[in-house]
CSV table of C-alpha atoms in Angstrom, one decimal:
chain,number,residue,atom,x,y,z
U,8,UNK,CA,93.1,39.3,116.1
U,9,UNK,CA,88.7,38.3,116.2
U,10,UNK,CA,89.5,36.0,113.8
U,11,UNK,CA,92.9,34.1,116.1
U,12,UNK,CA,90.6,34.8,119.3
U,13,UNK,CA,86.9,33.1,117.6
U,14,UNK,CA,89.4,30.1,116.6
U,15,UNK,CA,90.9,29.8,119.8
U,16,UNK,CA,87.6,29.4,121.7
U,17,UNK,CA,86.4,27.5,118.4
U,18,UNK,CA,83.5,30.1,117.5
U,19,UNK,CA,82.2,32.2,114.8
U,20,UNK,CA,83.7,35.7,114.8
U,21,UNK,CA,80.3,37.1,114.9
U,22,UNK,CA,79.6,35.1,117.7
U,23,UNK,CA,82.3,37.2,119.5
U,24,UNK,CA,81.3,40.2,118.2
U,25,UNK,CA,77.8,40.3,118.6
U,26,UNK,CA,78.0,41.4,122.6
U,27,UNK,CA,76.3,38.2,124.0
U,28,UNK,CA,77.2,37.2,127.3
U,29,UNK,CA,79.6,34.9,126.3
U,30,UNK,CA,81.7,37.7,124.1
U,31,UNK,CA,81.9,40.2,126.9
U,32,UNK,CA,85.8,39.5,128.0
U,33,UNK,CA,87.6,42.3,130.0
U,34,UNK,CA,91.1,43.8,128.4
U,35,UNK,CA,92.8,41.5,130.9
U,36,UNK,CA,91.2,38.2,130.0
U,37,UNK,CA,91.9,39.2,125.8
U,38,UNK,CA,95.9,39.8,127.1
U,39,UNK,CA,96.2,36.3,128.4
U,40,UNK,CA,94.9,35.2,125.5
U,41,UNK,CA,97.5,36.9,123.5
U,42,UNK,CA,99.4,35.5,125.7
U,43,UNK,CA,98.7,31.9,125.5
U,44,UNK,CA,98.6,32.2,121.5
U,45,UNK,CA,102.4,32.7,122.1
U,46,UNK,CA,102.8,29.9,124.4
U,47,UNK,CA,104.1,26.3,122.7
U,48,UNK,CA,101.7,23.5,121.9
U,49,UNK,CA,102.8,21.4,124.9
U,50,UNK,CA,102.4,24.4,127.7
U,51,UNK,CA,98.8,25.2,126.0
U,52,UNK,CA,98.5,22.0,126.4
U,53,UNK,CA,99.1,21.7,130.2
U,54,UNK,CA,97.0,25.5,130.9
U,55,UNK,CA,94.5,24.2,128.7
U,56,UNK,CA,93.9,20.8,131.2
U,57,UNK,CA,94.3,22.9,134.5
U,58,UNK,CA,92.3,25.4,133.3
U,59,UNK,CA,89.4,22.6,132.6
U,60,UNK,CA,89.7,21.4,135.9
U,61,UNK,CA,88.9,24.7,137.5
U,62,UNK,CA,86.1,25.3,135.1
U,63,UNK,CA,84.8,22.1,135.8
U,64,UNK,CA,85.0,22.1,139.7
U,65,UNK,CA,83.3,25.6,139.3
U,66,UNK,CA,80.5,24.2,137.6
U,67,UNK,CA,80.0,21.1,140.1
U,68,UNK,CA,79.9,23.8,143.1
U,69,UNK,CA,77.0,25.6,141.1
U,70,UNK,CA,75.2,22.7,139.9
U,71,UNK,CA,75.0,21.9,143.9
U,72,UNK,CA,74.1,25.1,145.3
């Protein structure tokens, strides 16, 4: 399951096991992404872009703070 979960975010397992900040998801974030593992290629797809879009928007309000 490290090994699906490093390739899904496109790290190294030991990356994600090493406890840095970026490793640290709770038991609900690691359930979605069972979740979305399950999901077809075209609705990853879509989460994927809306999900970017948040994450961006997030990072413009910080950048301005």
């Amino acid at each position: 399951m490290v090994a699906k979960m490093a390739k899904a975010f496109e790290v190294t397992v030991d990356f994600l096991i090493e406890g840095r900040e970026n490793a640290a998801f709770d038991k609900e974030i690691i359930e979605c992404i069972n979740d979305i593992q399950k999901m077809d290629p075209d609705t990853r797809s879509i989460l994927f872009n809306v999900i970017d879009t948040y994450i961006q928007n997030f990072k413009t309000k910080q950048a301005f703070r």
